[in-house]
Amino acid sequence: MATEKHARWYFGGLAGVFAACVTHPLDLLKVVLQTHQGKLPAVQLVAEIVNKQGVLAFYNGISASVLRQITYSTARFGFYEVGTDYVNTNTFSGKIGLAGVSGMIGGFIGAPADLINVRMQNDVKLPPEKRRNYKNAIDGLIKAYRKAGFRNIFRGATLTSFRGGLMTIGQIAFYDQIKSYMLKNLHCRDSLGTHFTASLLAGITATTLTQPMDVLKTRTMSAKPGEFGGLRDVVQYTAKLGPRGFFKGYIPAFLRIGPITILTFLFLEQLRLNFGYEKIQKTLYRY
């Protein structure tokens, strides 16, 4: 039996909050690009937002982004970490299976915060009379609930859940697999360089896996009530732009997912190494 330091179940949520605070402007830019029907260069969009609303507009919805990490990231990292006691994650398939389930659970739990996050960020591109003007994430949740009930705050939860599964596979499963390969086969040290490389590759994988789902999710959540009849309508609307429409905003998406993936795992690894706990590694698993 061997011991090694493990992350506590809530470390992923803490790391996600730290990372989100740094990368929030890129997330906002991604949302605005995805909901814009037509071609608009990112540089032109940035200039337009700064000229009209100022630099602080890029932190519009930061409270919702933090709430999203507290719910979504804490749940998916927590379920994954606890699940390693019951699922054999020494195999890549085990990592993928556990990450997928953990991500779907986290995506569903975090759906209300994700909804408000998208809406608050989308306000940046709207004229004043059409903005929802939520004061913060809690205010947004209350107003969304009062306007259309419980179902409204879970609008787009199906897409969010599936996206969460794909994102968690791309981030956690691939990160663990790449890091394990680097440590065992390339004889790398459990160091900052190894964590950075593994998280960068995981970020690229996660962006590619989730971009089509992310575009559909963003359009669904930012739409007005009754604008789309269902997921099929959103797909058909997006398809008007051709196959590239499903990967619209890929570069801004990677510029956001890449850094937040890197920062999340760098923060997480430091929390694990400095504040983690040792446990006896189990050799028997239920699955």
Tab-separated table of C-alpha atoms in Angstrom:
chain	number	residue	atom	x	y	z
A	1	MET	CA	0.000	0.000	0.000
A	2	ALA	CA	1.180	3.498	-0.848
A	3	THR	CA	0.148	6.930	0.309
A	4	GLU	CA	0.047	10.202	-1.588
A	5	LYS	CA	-1.547	13.566	-1.064
A	6	HIS	CA	-5.108	13.882	-2.346
A	7	ALA	CA	-7.255	16.934	-2.923
A	8	ARG	CA	-10.152	17.543	-0.579
A	9	TRP	CA	-13.545	17.417	-2.291
A	10	TYR	CA	-14.039	21.190	-2.198
A	11	PHE	CA	-10.602	22.180	-3.551
A	12	GLY	CA	-11.877	22.144	-7.139
A	13	GLY	CA	-14.514	24.748	-6.336
A	14	LEU	CA	-11.995	27.026	-4.640
A	15	ALA	CA	-9.556	26.700	-7.537
A	16	GLY	CA	-12.372	27.391	-10.005
A	17	VAL	CA	-13.346	30.606	-8.209
A	18	PHE	CA	-9.756	31.885	-8.243
A	19	ALA	CA	-9.395	31.080	-11.936
A	20	ALA	CA	-12.782	32.565	-12.910
A	21	CYS	CA	-11.931	35.910	-11.343
A	22	VAL	CA	-8.899	36.147	-13.626
A	23	THR	CA	-10.511	34.926	-16.855
A	24	HIS	CA	-14.006	36.423	-16.581
A	25	PRO	CA	-13.453	39.100	-19.293
A	26	LEU	CA	-12.591	36.377	-21.827
A	27	ASP	CA	-15.707	34.424	-20.873
A	28	LEU	CA	-17.837	37.524	-21.416
A	29	LEU	CA	-16.290	38.123	-24.842
A	30	LYS	CA	-16.997	34.507	-25.816
A	31	VAL	CA	-20.672	34.780	-24.831
A	32	VAL	CA	-21.185	38.016	-26.773
A	33	LEU	CA	-19.565	36.575	-29.906
A	34	GLN	CA	-21.634	33.385	-29.745
A	35	THR	CA	-24.945	35.198	-29.402
A	36	HIS	CA	-24.202	37.669	-32.184
A	37	GLN	CA	-25.789	36.566	-35.473
A	38	GLY	CA	-23.340	37.623	-38.160
A	39	LYS	CA	-19.631	38.292	-38.460
A	40	LEU	CA	-17.991	40.634	-35.988
A	41	PRO	CA	-14.216	40.599	-35.344
A	42	ALA	CA	-13.295	40.157	-31.705
A	43	VAL	CA	-11.036	43.222	-31.766
A	44	GLN	CA	-13.876	45.392	-33.092
A	45	LEU	CA	-16.225	44.013	-30.445
A	46	VAL	CA	-13.758	44.798	-27.652
A	47	ALA	CA	-13.356	48.369	-28.904
A	48	GLU	CA	-17.131	48.792	-29.152
A	49	ILE	CA	-17.732	47.592	-25.581
A	50	VAL	CA	-14.959	49.799	-24.160
A	51	ASN	CA	-16.171	52.890	-26.030
A	52	LYS	CA	-19.802	52.454	-25.002
A	53	GLN	CA	-19.558	51.065	-21.463
A	54	GLY	CA	-15.967	51.261	-20.300
A	55	VAL	CA	-13.434	48.662	-19.216
A	56	LEU	CA	-15.429	47.573	-16.148
A	57	ALA	CA	-18.113	46.226	-18.481
A	58	PHE	CA	-15.886	43.183	-18.985
A	59	TYR	CA	-16.601	42.217	-15.380
A	60	ASN	CA	-20.348	42.381	-15.846
A	61	GLY	CA	-21.796	39.233	-14.265
A	62	ILE	CA	-18.732	38.393	-12.149
A	63	SER	CA	-20.977	37.486	-9.170
A	64	ALA	CA	-22.787	34.912	-11.334
A	65	SER	CA	-19.470	33.559	-12.574
A	66	VAL	CA	-18.276	33.067	-8.995
A	67	LEU	CA	-21.578	31.456	-7.985
A	68	ARG	CA	-21.313	29.145	-10.990
A	69	GLN	CA	-17.886	27.944	-9.894
A	70	ILE	CA	-19.069	27.452	-6.311
A	71	THR	CA	-21.896	25.205	-7.518
A	72	TYR	CA	-20.697	23.669	-10.814
A	73	SER	CA	-16.987	23.184	-10.161
A	74	THR	CA	-17.372	22.175	-6.535
A	75	ALA	CA	-19.895	19.506	-7.547
A	76	ARG	CA	-17.988	18.017	-10.491
A	77	PHE	CA	-14.552	18.025	-8.852
A	78	GLY	CA	-16.074	16.828	-5.588
A	79	PHE	CA	-17.966	13.915	-7.154
A	80	TYR	CA	-14.877	12.948	-9.159
A	81	GLU	CA	-12.572	13.025	-6.146
A	82	VAL	CA	-14.962	11.027	-3.951
A	83	GLY	CA	-15.718	8.681	-6.852
A	84	THR	CA	-12.097	7.595	-7.163
A	85	ASP	CA	-12.693	5.439	-4.065
A	86	TYR	CA	-15.335	3.450	-5.929
A	87	VAL	CA	-14.249	3.581	-9.590
A	88	ASN	CA	-10.936	2.312	-10.932
A	89	THR	CA	-9.410	5.461	-12.400
A	90	ASN	CA	-6.139	3.701	-13.158
A	91	THR	CA	-7.674	3.063	-16.598
A	92	PHE	CA	-8.486	5.825	-19.087
A	93	SER	CA	-12.003	4.463	-19.559
A	94	GLY	CA	-12.540	4.661	-15.799
A	95	LYS	CA	-11.428	8.286	-15.780
A	96	ILE	CA	-13.713	9.148	-18.716
A	97	GLY	CA	-16.734	7.402	-17.192
A	98	LEU	CA	-16.350	8.992	-13.769
A	99	ALA	CA	-15.573	12.423	-15.225
A	100	GLY	CA	-18.580	12.275	-17.560
A	101	VAL	CA	-21.031	11.426	-14.777
A	102	SER	CA	-19.476	13.957	-12.377
A	103	GLY	CA	-19.609	16.668	-15.021
A	104	MET	CA	-23.259	16.013	-15.864
A	105	ILE	CA	-24.213	16.202	-12.174
A	106	GLY	CA	-22.194	19.380	-11.744
A	107	GLY	CA	-23.652	20.872	-14.913
A	108	PHE	CA	-27.197	20.329	-13.686
A	109	ILE	CA	-26.483	21.706	-10.214
A	110	GLY	CA	-24.776	24.752	-11.698
A	111	ALA	CA	-27.397	25.411	-14.404
A	112	PRO	CA	-29.220	28.263	-12.600
A	113	ALA	CA	-25.977	30.148	-11.940
A	114	ASP	CA	-24.866	29.468	-15.519
A	115	LEU	CA	-28.142	30.883	-16.839
A	116	ILE	CA	-27.735	34.124	-14.892
A	117	ASN	CA	-24.052	34.291	-15.865
A	118	VAL	CA	-24.910	34.153	-19.582
A	119	ARG	CA	-27.717	36.700	-19.250
A	120	MET	CA	-25.634	39.198	-17.280
A	121	GLN	CA	-22.781	38.931	-19.768
A	122	ASN	CA	-25.133	39.197	-22.739
A	123	ASP	CA	-26.460	42.515	-21.377
A	124	VAL	CA	-23.213	44.143	-22.530
A	125	LYS	CA	-24.190	43.998	-26.204
A	126	LEU	CA	-27.850	45.001	-25.726
A	127	PRO	CA	-29.275	48.544	-25.816
A	128	PRO	CA	-30.229	49.893	-22.330
A	129	GLU	CA	-33.964	49.372	-22.814
A	130	LYS	CA	-33.529	45.642	-23.549
A	131	ARG	CA	-31.138	44.743	-20.746
A	132	ARG	CA	-32.264	42.603	-17.821
A	133	ASN	CA	-30.128	44.700	-15.436
A	134	TYR	CA	-29.662	42.103	-12.723
A	135	LYS	CA	-27.867	43.678	-9.747
A	136	ASN	CA	-26.021	40.455	-8.967
A	137	ALA	CA	-26.384	36.693	-9.278
A	138	ILE	CA	-28.869	36.316	-6.403
A	139	ASP	CA	-30.998	39.174	-7.719
A	140	GLY	CA	-30.955	37.506	-11.135
A	141	LEU	CA	-32.090	34.159	-9.730
A	142	ILE	CA	-34.936	35.784	-7.802
A	143	LYS	CA	-36.147	37.805	-10.806
A	144	ALA	CA	-35.887	34.832	-13.176
A	145	TYR	CA	-37.886	32.694	-10.744
A	146	ARG	CA	-40.568	35.345	-10.209
A	147	LYS	CA	-40.957	35.931	-13.943
A	148	ALA	CA	-41.370	32.357	-15.160
A	149	GLY	CA	-41.121	30.029	-12.183
A	150	PHE	CA	-38.800	27.202	-11.196
A	151	ARG	CA	-38.486	25.822	-14.727
A	152	ASN	CA	-37.105	29.141	-15.933
A	153	ILE	CA	-34.020	29.061	-13.716
A	154	PHE	CA	-33.229	25.590	-15.054
A	155	ARG	CA	-33.680	26.692	-18.646
A	156	GLY	CA	-31.042	25.028	-20.784
A	157	ALA	CA	-30.145	22.621	-17.970
A	158	THR	CA	-30.095	19.632	-20.349
A	159	LEU	CA	-27.507	21.267	-22.590
A	160	THR	CA	-25.590	22.527	-19.559
A	161	SER	CA	-25.510	19.029	-18.101
A	162	PHE	CA	-24.254	17.399	-21.309
A	163	ARG	CA	-21.731	20.175	-21.803
A	164	GLY	CA	-20.604	19.714	-18.205
A	165	GLY	CA	-19.990	16.028	-18.881
A	166	LEU	CA	-17.936	16.751	-22.004
A	167	MET	CA	-16.049	19.580	-20.317
A	168	THR	CA	-15.163	17.435	-17.326
A	169	ILE	CA	-13.977	14.611	-19.577
A	170	GLY	CA	-11.818	17.055	-21.520
A	171	GLN	CA	-10.463	18.741	-18.423
A	172	ILE	CA	-10.269	16.284	-15.522
A	173	ALA	CA	-10.054	12.901	-17.311
A	174	PHE	CA	-7.548	14.084	-19.916
A	175	TYR	CA	-5.577	16.078	-17.353
A	176	ASP	CA	-5.256	13.052	-15.092
A	177	GLN	CA	-4.342	10.790	-18.013
A	178	ILE	CA	-1.762	13.170	-19.482
A	179	LYS	CA	-0.236	13.935	-16.101
A	180	SER	CA	-0.055	10.230	-15.247
A	181	TYR	CA	1.658	9.493	-18.582
A	182	MET	CA	4.176	12.289	-18.040
A	183	LEU	CA	5.009	11.093	-14.531
A	184	LYS	CA	5.265	7.376	-15.339
A	185	ASN	CA	6.493	7.252	-18.936
A	186	LEU	CA	8.376	10.514	-19.394
A	187	HIS	CA	9.697	10.468	-15.812
A	188	CYS	CA	8.648	14.066	-15.198
A	189	ARG	CA	8.455	15.453	-11.703
A	190	ASP	CA	5.168	16.329	-9.999
A	191	SER	CA	6.005	19.983	-10.584
A	192	LEU	CA	4.605	23.235	-11.921
A	193	GLY	CA	5.923	22.492	-15.424
A	194	THR	CA	4.162	19.123	-15.550
A	195	HIS	CA	0.917	20.619	-14.235
A	196	PHE	CA	1.080	23.442	-16.797
A	197	THR	CA	1.703	21.143	-19.769
A	198	ALA	CA	-1.009	18.659	-18.810
A	199	SER	CA	-3.560	21.415	-18.158
A	200	LEU	CA	-2.769	23.185	-21.458
A	201	LEU	CA	-3.404	19.999	-23.451
A	202	ALA	CA	-6.536	19.336	-21.400
A	203	GLY	CA	-7.765	22.846	-22.187
A	204	ILE	CA	-7.383	22.284	-25.938
A	205	THR	CA	-9.243	18.976	-25.683
A	206	ALA	CA	-12.041	20.448	-23.579
A	207	THR	CA	-12.573	23.378	-25.961
A	208	THR	CA	-12.852	21.100	-28.991
A	209	LEU	CA	-15.242	18.686	-27.280
A	210	THR	CA	-17.576	21.324	-25.894
A	211	GLN	CA	-17.698	24.133	-28.445
A	212	PRO	CA	-20.773	22.964	-30.458
A	213	MET	CA	-22.702	22.270	-27.246
A	214	ASP	CA	-21.527	25.560	-25.782
A	215	VAL	CA	-22.824	27.563	-28.761
A	216	LEU	CA	-26.259	25.904	-28.518
A	217	LYS	CA	-26.362	26.340	-24.736
A	218	THR	CA	-25.469	30.029	-24.947
A	219	ARG	CA	-28.124	30.736	-27.589
A	220	THR	CA	-30.755	28.875	-25.553
A	221	MET	CA	-30.011	30.685	-22.313
A	222	SER	CA	-29.737	34.167	-23.826
A	223	ALA	CA	-32.957	33.811	-25.874
A	224	LYS	CA	-36.165	35.583	-24.921
A	225	PRO	CA	-39.101	33.429	-23.721
A	226	GLY	CA	-40.763	31.806	-26.743
A	227	GLU	CA	-37.989	32.727	-29.192
A	228	PHE	CA	-37.141	29.049	-29.748
A	229	GLY	CA	-39.573	26.154	-29.540
A	230	GLY	CA	-36.904	23.717	-28.412
A	231	LEU	CA	-33.398	22.416	-28.999
A	232	ARG	CA	-34.196	21.541	-32.611
A	233	ASP	CA	-35.047	25.175	-33.387
A	234	VAL	CA	-31.773	26.339	-31.842
A	235	VAL	CA	-29.822	23.797	-33.927
A	236	GLN	CA	-31.587	24.867	-37.145
A	237	TYR	CA	-31.031	28.542	-36.361
A	238	THR	CA	-27.317	27.964	-35.747
A	239	ALA	CA	-27.000	25.729	-38.827
A	240	LYS	CA	-27.896	28.692	-41.040
A	241	LEU	CA	-24.303	29.798	-40.589
A	242	GLY	CA	-23.005	26.417	-41.808
A	243	PRO	CA	-20.809	23.921	-39.916
A	244	ARG	CA	-18.597	26.765	-38.730
A	245	GLY	CA	-21.588	28.196	-36.896
A	246	PHE	CA	-21.298	25.429	-34.297
A	247	PHE	CA	-17.678	26.421	-33.654
A	248	LYS	CA	-18.347	30.150	-33.647
A	249	GLY	CA	-16.164	31.909	-31.114
A	250	TYR	CA	-13.718	28.955	-30.926
A	251	ILE	CA	-10.638	31.150	-30.494
A	252	PRO	CA	-12.217	33.302	-27.742
A	253	ALA	CA	-13.561	30.086	-26.197
A	254	PHE	CA	-10.087	28.557	-26.086
A	255	LEU	CA	-8.603	31.825	-24.865
A	256	ARG	CA	-11.033	31.521	-21.983
A	257	ILE	CA	-11.137	27.724	-21.420
A	258	GLY	CA	-7.381	27.324	-21.899
A	259	PRO	CA	-6.351	29.845	-19.229
A	260	ILE	CA	-9.122	28.881	-16.785
A	261	THR	CA	-8.184	25.196	-17.162
A	262	ILE	CA	-4.517	25.964	-16.598
A	263	LEU	CA	-5.170	28.265	-13.645
A	264	THR	CA	-7.727	25.908	-12.090
A	265	PHE	CA	-5.335	22.965	-12.100
A	266	LEU	CA	-2.353	25.057	-11.005
A	267	PHE	CA	-4.378	26.358	-8.051
A	268	LEU	CA	-5.796	22.880	-7.391
A	269	GLU	CA	-2.382	21.227	-7.398
A	270	GLN	CA	-0.996	23.803	-4.985
A	271	LEU	CA	-3.964	23.289	-2.687
A	272	ARG	CA	-3.455	19.506	-2.934
A	273	LEU	CA	0.287	19.616	-2.281
A	274	ASN	CA	0.074	22.101	0.583
A	275	PHE	CA	-3.277	21.351	2.200
A	276	GLY	CA	-4.208	17.906	0.894
A	277	TYR	CA	-4.437	14.755	2.955
A	278	GLU	CA	-2.886	11.323	2.717
A	279	LYS	CA	-5.000	8.229	2.371
A	280	ILE	CA	-4.268	4.575	1.763
A	281	GLN	CA	-4.647	3.784	-1.928
A	282	LYS	CA	-7.275	1.117	-2.501
A	283	THR	CA	-6.611	-1.791	-4.812
A	284	LEU	CA	-10.190	-3.059	-4.962
A	285	TYR	CA	-12.959	-1.130	-6.717
A	286	ARG	CA	-16.665	-1.654	-7.137
A	287	TYR	CA	-16.559	-0.650	-10.802
